[in-house]
Amino acid sequence: MGDVYIQGVDMIRFGRFPDRSLTSLGAEAALLALDDAGLNMGDMQAAWCGNLGQAGGMVGQRVLQEIGQTGIPVVNVANACATGATAFREAWMGVKSGLYDVVLAVGVEQMGRGLLGGAGGSKGISKEGLLGSGIMPCVFAEAGVEHTRSYGTTFEQFAKVSVKNHHHSTMNAKAMYQKETPLEDVMGAEMISYPNTKLMCSVNVDGAAAAVLVSEKKARELGSGRAVKVRASALTSDPYSDRDLVMPDINTCTRNAAAVAYEMAGVGADDLDLVELHDCFATAEILHYENLGLCKDGDAGRLIEEGETALGGRIPVNVSGGLLSKGHPLGATGIANIYEVSTHLRGEAGARQVEGARLGLTHVIGLGSACAIHVLEKPA
Amino acid sequence: MSEKVESSGPLPAVPYIKLPAGGDPYLEGQKCSSCGAVYLGQRMACGKCFSRDKFEAVKLSDRGTLHVFSIVHRSFPGVEVPFVSAIVDLEGGGTVKGNLVGVEPEPGSVELGMPVEVFFDDAGRKDSDGNSYVSYFFKPAA
Ligand SMILES: [Zn+2]
């Protein structure tokens, strides 16, 4: 079976676009990706569309109504914060299986402001603030505190993740924010759920990203010299673990997906040149350094302290600004990560370019849970 | 002869709180007798070992240790903050999430691994029909 390549990939600038329709955002990203590939809708043999907010609303078909209705199969995908990456993976499977040579994957989301999280069922009384908290900043704070319990990780170390990612986004015009946030600002920001302050929570934004995936045969035929090879695609759900239903286990499904991805790609974490991982909260990034094998268990605090994951460090993480600063439009996030890594592998990332990037990894996780990892390789 | 209307006492805030008539409230788990996994609520089959029809209702301990916590300063409108959201491993099995009370809601006042007790009290909230509820809370063990 041949390899699958990303022939075109792009994203719109993330931001708040209350006056625009969801489908126009998705359509814009799709057109950008088609242009990047040098192809048009008439070349696409199938499409996958990731969106959460209107999961029942045939968003994929509506996007094609904006840019070209050719009657191809369209599949709408919802998988929490792994939605975009899952749409990409399903498109990858379509090509990998040999069924298609050219397909489109789109991820798009329009978000409200404010807290995400479960208030429990509508029956009886609300459990929020009665039986602890189900808001996302708290769920990921508790996951971070587990790391503190095991390894003594400090509030300051968690906060340094935000300082780094906000710094990175000053070099990314497509990020929601381009603003430095010194450590004292991050630690002194409004406390949302200890140890996550407001500047340690990802930004709810509107956004869209898209990719055109092609078979090896098609990539050779097109001969653009910019096709990024998909070395691995992995998707997991949460296996049983003792506390999982009370305390979502974001670690095990990430570790399982990483193991599958590294094996499929035939590489190890040491071979990676950059990583875009799911920093939905600053606490989460620390956990994923270890979950993805970027360092030994217990070393993540040191990794951020010593700048190893900053641009210019040993293994730059979230040079796009991450979900913390670029923004987190749920259905688009996974494909936007793939755009970021692809852009570095093509050597087109400008001021934030990771020099000599040859191999990169993208990671997203949706609570409930779903984890998707892709390993991408520089155009030959 | 008219039947007596069932007394409308407080209701359990979640189904795994049991309020026996004339007895003390307790938390109930469903234990898989094949592998020992403990769930809050019934399953079709065990998530860990897939056994079917092996669940037995067990009374969960009212003692445990604080696994992790967060101090919540911003929540949904109307929710009183700050409060300590806590995840507690109960002695003998079962993990539950709830509010830890009887400590200052500050990082320095909450000790990871500290022994805690489960107690039951009025939830302080009523549903739209005016029903009262009993919930469980954690406090530092005496
Ligand atoms: Zn079992």
mmCIF file of N, CA, C and O in Angstrom, chain A residues 115-119 124-135 137-139 141-142 145-146 148-149 190-195 198 240 242-243 245-247, chain B residues 13-14 37 39 43 47-48 66-76 79 83 85 87 89 95-99 107 112-113 123 125-127 133 135-137:
data_model
loop_
_atom_site.group_PDB
_atom_site.id
_atom_site.type_symbol
_atom_site.label_atom_id
_atom_site.label_comp_id
_atom_site.label_asym_id
_atom_site.label_seq_id
_atom_site.Cartn_x
_atom_site.Cartn_y
_atom_site.Cartn_z
ATOM 1 N N LEU A 115 -16.961 29.490 29.630
ATOM 2 C CA LEU A 115 -16.482 28.207 30.121
ATOM 3 C C LEU A 115 -17.119 27.057 29.381
ATOM 4 O O LEU A 115 -18.314 27.055 29.114
ATOM 5 N N LEU A 116 -16.310 26.061 29.084
ATOM 6 C CA LEU A 116 -16.832 24.822 28.543
ATOM 7 C C LEU A 116 -16.841 23.804 29.673
ATOM 8 O O LEU A 116 -15.971 23.782 30.504
ATOM 9 N N GLY A 117 -17.840 22.943 29.629
ATOM 10 C CA GLY A 117 -17.821 21.881 30.619
ATOM 11 C C GLY A 117 -19.197 21.383 30.909
ATOM 12 O O GLY A 117 -20.193 21.991 30.525
ATOM 13 N N GLY A 118 -19.251 20.236 31.605
ATOM 14 C CA GLY A 118 -20.519 19.589 31.877
ATOM 15 C C GLY A 118 -21.122 20.090 33.163
ATOM 16 O O GLY A 118 -20.474 20.131 34.189
ATOM 17 N N ALA A 119 -22.385 20.465 33.129
ATOM 18 C CA ALA A 119 -23.093 20.835 34.348
ATOM 19 C C ALA A 119 -23.899 19.638 34.840
ATOM 20 O O ALA A 119 -24.660 19.736 35.774
ATOM 21 N N GLY A 124 -33.203 16.803 38.181
ATOM 22 C CA GLY A 124 -32.815 17.122 39.551
ATOM 23 C C GLY A 124 -32.150 18.470 39.644
ATOM 24 O O GLY A 124 -32.617 19.457 39.082
ATOM 25 N N ILE A 125 -31.003 18.513 40.358
ATOM 26 C CA ILE A 125 -30.313 19.780 40.569
ATOM 27 C C ILE A 125 -28.968 19.754 39.868
ATOM 28 O O ILE A 125 -28.423 18.689 39.597
ATOM 29 N N SER A 126 -28.436 20.932 39.582
ATOM 30 C CA SER A 126 -27.106 21.015 38.978
ATOM 31 C C SER A 126 -26.069 20.509 39.970
ATOM 32 O O SER A 126 -26.150 20.782 41.166
ATOM 33 N N LYS A 127 -25.088 19.778 39.465
ATOM 34 C CA LYS A 127 -24.046 19.225 40.335
ATOM 35 C C LYS A 127 -22.785 20.097 40.345
ATOM 36 O O LYS A 127 -21.862 19.837 41.099
ATOM 37 N N GLU A 128 -22.772 21.122 39.473
ATOM 38 C CA GLU A 128 -21.584 21.978 39.402
ATOM 39 C C GLU A 128 -21.422 22.761 40.710
ATOM 40 O O GLU A 128 -22.356 23.447 41.148
ATOM 41 N N GLY A 129 -20.261 22.626 41.318
ATOM 42 C CA GLY A 129 -20.015 23.317 42.577
ATOM 43 C C GLY A 129 -20.608 22.612 43.785
ATOM 44 O O GLY A 129 -20.462 23.080 44.910
ATOM 45 N N LEU A 130 -21.281 21.486 43.534
ATOM 46 C CA LEU A 130 -21.820 20.679 44.630
ATOM 47 C C LEU A 130 -20.992 19.407 44.760
ATOM 48 O O LEU A 130 -20.555 19.035 45.860
ATOM 49 N N LEU A 131 -20.769 18.758 43.624
ATOM 50 C CA LEU A 131 -19.916 17.566 43.585
ATOM 51 C C LEU A 131 -18.650 17.918 42.811
ATOM 52 O O LEU A 131 -18.377 17.366 41.753
ATOM 53 N N GLY A 132 -17.894 18.883 43.345
ATOM 54 C CA GLY A 132 -16.716 19.348 42.641
ATOM 55 C C GLY A 132 -17.120 20.115 41.403
ATOM 56 O O GLY A 132 -18.234 20.630 41.319
ATOM 57 N N SER A 133 -16.206 20.181 40.446
ATOM 58 C CA SER A 133 -16.478 20.957 39.244
ATOM 59 C C SER A 133 -16.195 20.153 37.987
ATOM 60 O O SER A 133 -15.203 19.430 37.910
ATOM 61 N N GLY A 134 -17.083 20.327 37.000
ATOM 62 C CA GLY A 134 -16.894 19.681 35.704
ATOM 63 C C GLY A 134 -16.429 20.638 34.632
ATOM 64 O O GLY A 134 -16.327 20.256 33.462
ATOM 65 N N ILE A 135 -16.174 21.912 35.007
ATOM 66 C CA ILE A 135 -15.699 22.852 33.981
ATOM 67 C C ILE A 135 -14.294 22.430 33.549
ATOM 68 O O ILE A 135 -13.518 21.895 34.342
ATOM 69 N N PRO A 137 -11.460 24.025 32.810
ATOM 70 C CA PRO A 137 -10.255 24.500 33.510
ATOM 71 C C PRO A 137 -9.985 23.696 34.786
ATOM 72 O O PRO A 137 -8.826 23.486 35.154
ATOM 73 N N CYS A 138 -11.049 23.228 35.445
ATOM 74 C CA CYS A 138 -10.879 22.438 36.671
ATOM 75 C C CYS A 138 -10.442 21.016 36.349
ATOM 76 O O CYS A 138 -9.536 20.473 36.983
ATOM 77 N N VAL A 139 -11.083 20.414 35.350
ATOM 78 C CA VAL A 139 -10.725 19.037 34.978
ATOM 79 C C VAL A 139 -9.230 18.950 34.641
ATOM 80 O O VAL A 139 -8.522 18.042 35.089
ATOM 81 N N ALA A 141 -6.961 21.214 35.527
ATOM 82 C CA ALA A 141 -6.199 21.594 36.718
ATOM 83 C C ALA A 141 -5.956 20.355 37.571
ATOM 84 O O ALA A 141 -4.835 20.100 38.036
ATOM 85 N N GLU A 142 -7.003 19.558 37.750
ATOM 86 C CA GLU A 142 -6.861 18.346 38.570
ATOM 87 C C GLU A 142 -5.864 17.378 37.941
ATOM 88 O O GLU A 142 -5.076 16.738 38.638
ATOM 89 N N VAL A 145 -2.523 18.769 38.816
ATOM 90 C CA VAL A 145 -2.191 18.562 40.229
ATOM 91 C C VAL A 145 -1.737 17.108 40.468
ATOM 92 O O VAL A 145 -0.916 16.844 41.341
ATOM 93 N N GLU A 146 -2.241 16.193 39.657
ATOM 94 C CA GLU A 146 -1.768 14.799 39.771
ATOM 95 C C GLU A 146 -0.268 14.735 39.454
ATOM 96 O O GLU A 146 0.483 13.983 40.079
ATOM 97 N N THR A 148 1.790 17.263 39.910
ATOM 98 C CA THR A 148 2.403 17.870 41.090
ATOM 99 C C THR A 148 2.551 16.824 42.190
ATOM 100 O O THR A 148 3.580 16.731 42.855
ATOM 101 N N ARG A 149 1.502 16.024 42.357
ATOM 102 C CA ARG A 149 1.529 15.010 43.410
ATOM 103 C C ARG A 149 2.645 14.000 43.159
ATOM 104 O O ARG A 149 3.338 13.575 44.086
ATOM 105 N N GLU A 190 -6.320 36.530 36.522
ATOM 106 C CA GLU A 190 -7.441 35.995 37.308
ATOM 107 C C GLU A 190 -7.321 34.477 37.438
ATOM 108 O O GLU A 190 -7.122 33.773 36.451
ATOM 109 N N MET A 191 -7.418 33.984 38.674
ATOM 110 C CA MET A 191 -7.379 32.548 38.878
ATOM 111 C C MET A 191 -8.728 31.973 38.441
ATOM 112 O O MET A 191 -9.776 32.402 38.900
ATOM 113 N N ILE A 192 -8.691 31.012 37.526
ATOM 114 C CA ILE A 192 -9.930 30.368 37.096
ATOM 115 C C ILE A 192 -10.143 29.099 37.917
ATOM 116 O O ILE A 192 -11.156 28.946 38.591
ATOM 117 N N SER A 193 -9.185 28.200 37.838
ATOM 118 C CA SER A 193 -9.238 26.983 38.647
ATOM 119 C C SER A 193 -7.803 26.588 38.928
ATOM 120 O O SER A 193 -7.082 26.183 38.021
ATOM 121 N N TYR A 194 -7.385 26.749 40.179
ATOM 122 C CA TYR A 194 -5.983 26.574 40.549
ATOM 123 C C TYR A 194 -5.466 25.231 40.080
ATOM 124 O O TYR A 194 -6.115 24.239 40.352
ATOM 125 N N PRO A 195 -4.313 25.161 39.439
ATOM 126 C CA PRO A 195 -3.375 26.245 39.147
ATOM 127 C C PRO A 195 -3.542 26.917 37.775
ATOM 128 O O PRO A 195 -2.591 27.546 37.317
ATOM 129 N N LYS A 198 -6.401 32.635 34.038
ATOM 130 C CA LYS A 198 -7.049 32.934 32.770
ATOM 131 C C LYS A 198 -6.084 32.834 31.580
ATOM 132 O O LYS A 198 -6.454 32.373 30.504
ATOM 133 N N TYR A 240 -10.087 1.310 29.930
ATOM 134 C CA TYR A 240 -10.481 1.326 31.339
ATOM 135 C C TYR A 240 -9.298 1.732 32.204
ATOM 136 O O TYR A 240 -8.197 1.223 32.041
ATOM 137 N N ASP A 242 -8.798 3.022 36.581
ATOM 138 C CA ASP A 242 -9.590 3.036 37.813
ATOM 139 C C ASP A 242 -10.379 4.319 38.062
ATOM 140 O O ASP A 242 -11.481 4.286 38.552
ATOM 141 N N ARG A 243 -9.796 5.451 37.749
ATOM 142 C CA ARG A 243 -10.471 6.715 38.075
ATOM 143 C C ARG A 243 -11.122 7.367 36.866
ATOM 144 O O ARG A 243 -11.660 8.460 36.961
ATOM 145 N N LEU A 245 -13.736 7.566 34.968
ATOM 146 C CA LEU A 245 -15.033 8.228 34.805
ATOM 147 C C LEU A 245 -15.235 9.382 35.759
ATOM 148 O O LEU A 245 -16.078 10.251 35.546
ATOM 149 N N VAL A 246 -14.426 9.432 36.796
ATOM 150 C CA VAL A 246 -14.499 10.548 37.734
ATOM 151 C C VAL A 246 -13.464 11.592 37.347
ATOM 152 O O VAL A 246 -13.675 12.788 37.472
ATOM 153 N N MET A 247 -12.345 11.104 36.844
ATOM 154 C CA MET A 247 -11.209 11.959 36.511
ATOM 155 C C MET A 247 -10.701 11.525 35.143
ATOM 156 O O MET A 247 -9.911 10.594 35.047
ATOM 157 N N ALA B 13 -28.944 13.469 45.722
ATOM 158 C CA ALA B 13 -28.475 14.357 44.649
ATOM 159 C C ALA B 13 -28.002 13.560 43.434
ATOM 160 O O ALA B 13 -28.107 14.025 42.306
ATOM 161 N N VAL B 14 -27.461 12.370 43.679
ATOM 162 C CA VAL B 14 -27.067 11.452 42.602
ATOM 163 C C VAL B 14 -27.540 10.058 43.003
ATOM 164 O O VAL B 14 -27.663 9.767 44.202
ATOM 165 N N ALA B 37 -13.424 -4.348 39.857
ATOM 166 C CA ALA B 37 -13.623 -2.945 39.483
ATOM 167 C C ALA B 37 -14.895 -2.410 40.131
ATOM 168 O O ALA B 37 -15.897 -3.120 40.221
ATOM 169 N N TYR B 39 -17.798 0.594 40.171
ATOM 170 C CA TYR B 39 -18.439 1.654 39.391
ATOM 171 C C TYR B 39 -19.465 2.379 40.245
ATOM 172 O O TYR B 39 -20.007 1.815 41.194
ATOM 173 N N ARG B 43 -23.726 -1.063 35.051
ATOM 174 C CA ARG B 43 -23.226 -1.221 33.680
ATOM 175 C C ARG B 43 -23.850 -2.460 33.044
ATOM 176 O O ARG B 43 -24.208 -3.395 33.750
ATOM 177 N N GLY B 47 -16.419 -2.663 32.242
ATOM 178 C CA GLY B 47 -15.546 -1.941 31.318
ATOM 179 C C GLY B 47 -14.128 -2.478 31.329
ATOM 180 O O GLY B 47 -13.388 -2.300 30.365
ATOM 181 N N LYS B 48 -13.769 -3.142 32.408
ATOM 182 C CA LYS B 48 -12.395 -3.631 32.538
ATOM 183 C C LYS B 48 -12.255 -5.058 32.006
ATOM 184 O O LYS B 48 -11.337 -5.359 31.274
ATOM 185 N N LEU B 66 -7.281 12.004 49.770
ATOM 186 C CA LEU B 66 -7.406 13.012 48.712
ATOM 187 C C LEU B 66 -6.393 12.700 47.619
ATOM 188 O O LEU B 66 -5.187 12.761 47.853
ATOM 189 N N HIS B 67 -6.889 12.357 46.436
ATOM 190 C CA HIS B 67 -5.964 12.063 45.333
ATOM 191 C C HIS B 67 -5.456 13.367 44.722
ATOM 192 O O HIS B 67 -4.252 13.599 44.701
ATOM 193 N N VAL B 68 -6.376 14.196 44.232
ATOM 194 C CA VAL B 68 -6.005 15.508 43.698
ATOM 195 C C VAL B 68 -7.138 16.496 43.966
ATOM 196 O O VAL B 68 -8.235 16.111 44.369
ATOM 197 N N PHE B 69 -6.865 17.776 43.697
ATOM 198 C CA PHE B 69 -7.881 18.801 43.894
ATOM 199 C C PHE B 69 -7.617 19.952 42.939
ATOM 200 O O PHE B 69 -6.546 20.037 42.323
ATOM 201 N N SER B 70 -8.583 20.831 42.838
ATOM 202 C CA SER B 70 -8.366 22.145 42.239
ATOM 203 C C SER B 70 -9.203 23.121 43.052
ATOM 204 O O SER B 70 -10.193 22.724 43.670
ATOM 205 N N ILE B 71 -8.792 24.374 43.053
ATOM 206 C CA ILE B 71 -9.601 25.383 43.736
ATOM 207 C C ILE B 71 -10.282 26.217 42.665
ATOM 208 O O ILE B 71 -9.614 26.898 41.880
ATOM 209 N N VAL B 72 -11.589 26.101 42.618
ATOM 210 C CA VAL B 72 -12.350 26.692 41.522
ATOM 211 C C VAL B 72 -12.771 28.108 41.903
ATOM 212 O O VAL B 72 -13.470 28.309 42.902
ATOM 213 N N HIS B 73 -12.304 29.076 41.114
ATOM 214 C CA HIS B 73 -12.632 30.489 41.361
ATOM 215 C C HIS B 73 -13.653 31.021 40.383
ATOM 216 O O HIS B 73 -14.243 32.072 40.601
ATOM 217 N N ARG B 74 -13.798 30.339 39.247
ATOM 218 C CA ARG B 74 -14.783 30.793 38.260
ATOM 219 C C ARG B 74 -15.577 29.578 37.818
ATOM 220 O O ARG B 74 -15.011 28.588 37.364
ATOM 221 N N SER B 75 -16.888 29.676 37.949
ATOM 222 C CA SER B 75 -17.744 28.562 37.562
ATOM 223 C C SER B 75 -18.951 29.116 36.834
ATOM 224 O O SER B 75 -18.968 30.280 36.431
ATOM 225 N N PHE B 76 -19.971 28.312 36.691
ATOM 226 C CA PHE B 76 -21.172 28.790 36.013
ATOM 227 C C PHE B 76 -21.890 29.837 36.882
ATOM 228 O O PHE B 76 -21.734 29.842 38.101
ATOM 229 N N VAL B 79 -23.103 29.757 40.865
ATOM 230 C CA VAL B 79 -22.355 28.798 41.686
ATOM 231 C C VAL B 79 -21.428 29.582 42.611
ATOM 232 O O VAL B 79 -20.658 30.434 42.152
ATOM 233 N N PHE B 83 -14.392 27.252 45.746
ATOM 234 C CA PHE B 83 -14.593 25.979 46.447
ATOM 235 C C PHE B 83 -13.508 25.005 46.012
ATOM 236 O O PHE B 83 -12.849 25.216 44.989
ATOM 237 N N SER B 85 -12.652 21.552 44.602
ATOM 238 C CA SER B 85 -13.106 20.357 43.886
ATOM 239 C C SER B 85 -12.089 19.264 44.179
ATOM 240 O O SER B 85 -10.889 19.464 43.974
ATOM 241 N N ILE B 87 -10.939 14.962 44.280
ATOM 242 C CA ILE B 87 -11.114 13.579 43.848
ATOM 243 C C ILE B 87 -10.524 12.698 44.934
ATOM 244 O O ILE B 87 -9.362 12.869 45.328
ATOM 245 N N ASP B 89 -9.980 8.811 46.629
ATOM 246 C CA ASP B 89 -9.964 7.346 46.538
ATOM 247 C C ASP B 89 -10.476 6.800 47.865
ATOM 248 O O ASP B 89 -9.880 7.065 48.918
ATOM 249 N N THR B 95 -13.652 5.555 43.449
ATOM 250 C CA THR B 95 -13.151 6.934 43.443
ATOM 251 C C THR B 95 -14.345 7.848 43.219
ATOM 252 O O THR B 95 -15.174 7.583 42.346
ATOM 253 N N VAL B 96 -14.448 8.894 44.015
ATOM 254 C CA VAL B 96 -15.571 9.830 43.875
ATOM 255 C C VAL B 96 -15.052 11.260 43.850
ATOM 256 O O VAL B 96 -13.989 11.561 44.388
ATOM 257 N N LYS B 97 -15.839 12.107 43.202
ATOM 258 C CA LYS B 97 -15.490 13.523 43.112
ATOM 259 C C LYS B 97 -16.504 14.319 43.904
ATOM 260 O O LYS B 97 -17.700 14.000 43.886
ATOM 261 N N GLY B 98 -16.047 15.346 44.597
ATOM 262 C CA GLY B 98 -16.975 16.169 45.363
ATOM 263 C C GLY B 98 -16.282 17.408 45.892
ATOM 264 O O GLY B 98 -15.130 17.689 45.535
ATOM 265 N N ASN B 99 -16.987 18.144 46.734
ATOM 266 C CA ASN B 99 -16.410 19.339 47.345
ATOM 267 C C ASN B 99 -15.735 18.973 48.663
ATOM 268 O O ASN B 99 -16.316 18.252 49.476
ATOM 269 N N PRO B 107 -4.254 26.880 48.082
ATOM 270 C CA PRO B 107 -3.382 25.737 47.801
ATOM 271 C C PRO B 107 -2.638 25.240 49.046
ATOM 272 O O PRO B 107 -2.501 24.039 49.245
ATOM 273 N N LEU B 112 -2.140 17.102 49.499
ATOM 274 C CA LEU B 112 -2.342 15.920 48.654
ATOM 275 C C LEU B 112 -2.103 14.667 49.491
ATOM 276 O O LEU B 112 -1.163 14.599 50.269
ATOM 277 N N GLY B 113 -2.993 13.703 49.343
ATOM 278 C CA GLY B 113 -2.856 12.452 50.091
ATOM 279 C C GLY B 113 -3.448 12.503 51.484
ATOM 280 O O GLY B 113 -3.392 11.512 52.223
ATOM 281 N N ALA B 123 -28.132 19.561 50.297
ATOM 282 C CA ALA B 123 -27.354 20.050 49.151
ATOM 283 C C ALA B 123 -27.382 21.566 49.044
ATOM 284 O O ALA B 123 -26.572 22.167 48.340
ATOM 285 N N ARG B 125 -29.614 23.227 47.559
ATOM 286 C CA ARG B 125 -30.265 23.582 46.289
ATOM 287 C C ARG B 125 -31.557 22.792 46.190
ATOM 288 O O ARG B 125 -31.634 21.666 46.668
ATOM 289 N N LYS B 126 -32.538 23.376 45.557
ATOM 290 C CA LYS B 126 -33.797 22.673 45.313
ATOM 291 C C LYS B 126 -34.054 22.603 43.821
ATOM 292 O O LYS B 126 -33.568 23.431 43.058
ATOM 293 N N ASP B 127 -34.808 21.591 43.401
ATOM 294 C CA ASP B 127 -35.155 21.529 41.986
ATOM 295 C C ASP B 127 -36.372 22.404 41.716
ATOM 296 O O ASP B 127 -36.913 23.056 42.625
ATOM 297 N N TYR B 133 -32.604 18.076 48.447
ATOM 298 C CA TYR B 133 -31.689 16.986 48.104
ATOM 299 C C TYR B 133 -30.627 16.812 49.178
ATOM 300 O O TYR B 133 -30.198 17.778 49.803
ATOM 301 N N SER B 135 -26.724 15.582 49.643
ATOM 302 C CA SER B 135 -25.498 15.316 48.894
ATOM 303 C C SER B 135 -24.402 14.856 49.848
ATOM 304 O O SER B 135 -24.581 14.858 51.068
ATOM 305 N N TYR B 136 -23.281 14.487 49.266
ATOM 306 C CA TYR B 136 -22.132 14.106 50.099
ATOM 307 C C TYR B 136 -21.035 15.146 49.944
ATOM 308 O O TYR B 136 -20.960 15.853 48.943
ATOM 309 N N PHE B 137 -20.220 15.246 50.964
ATOM 310 C CA PHE B 137 -19.119 16.206 51.022
ATOM 311 C C PHE B 137 -17.920 15.500 51.648
ATOM 312 O O PHE B 137 -18.081 14.467 52.303
#
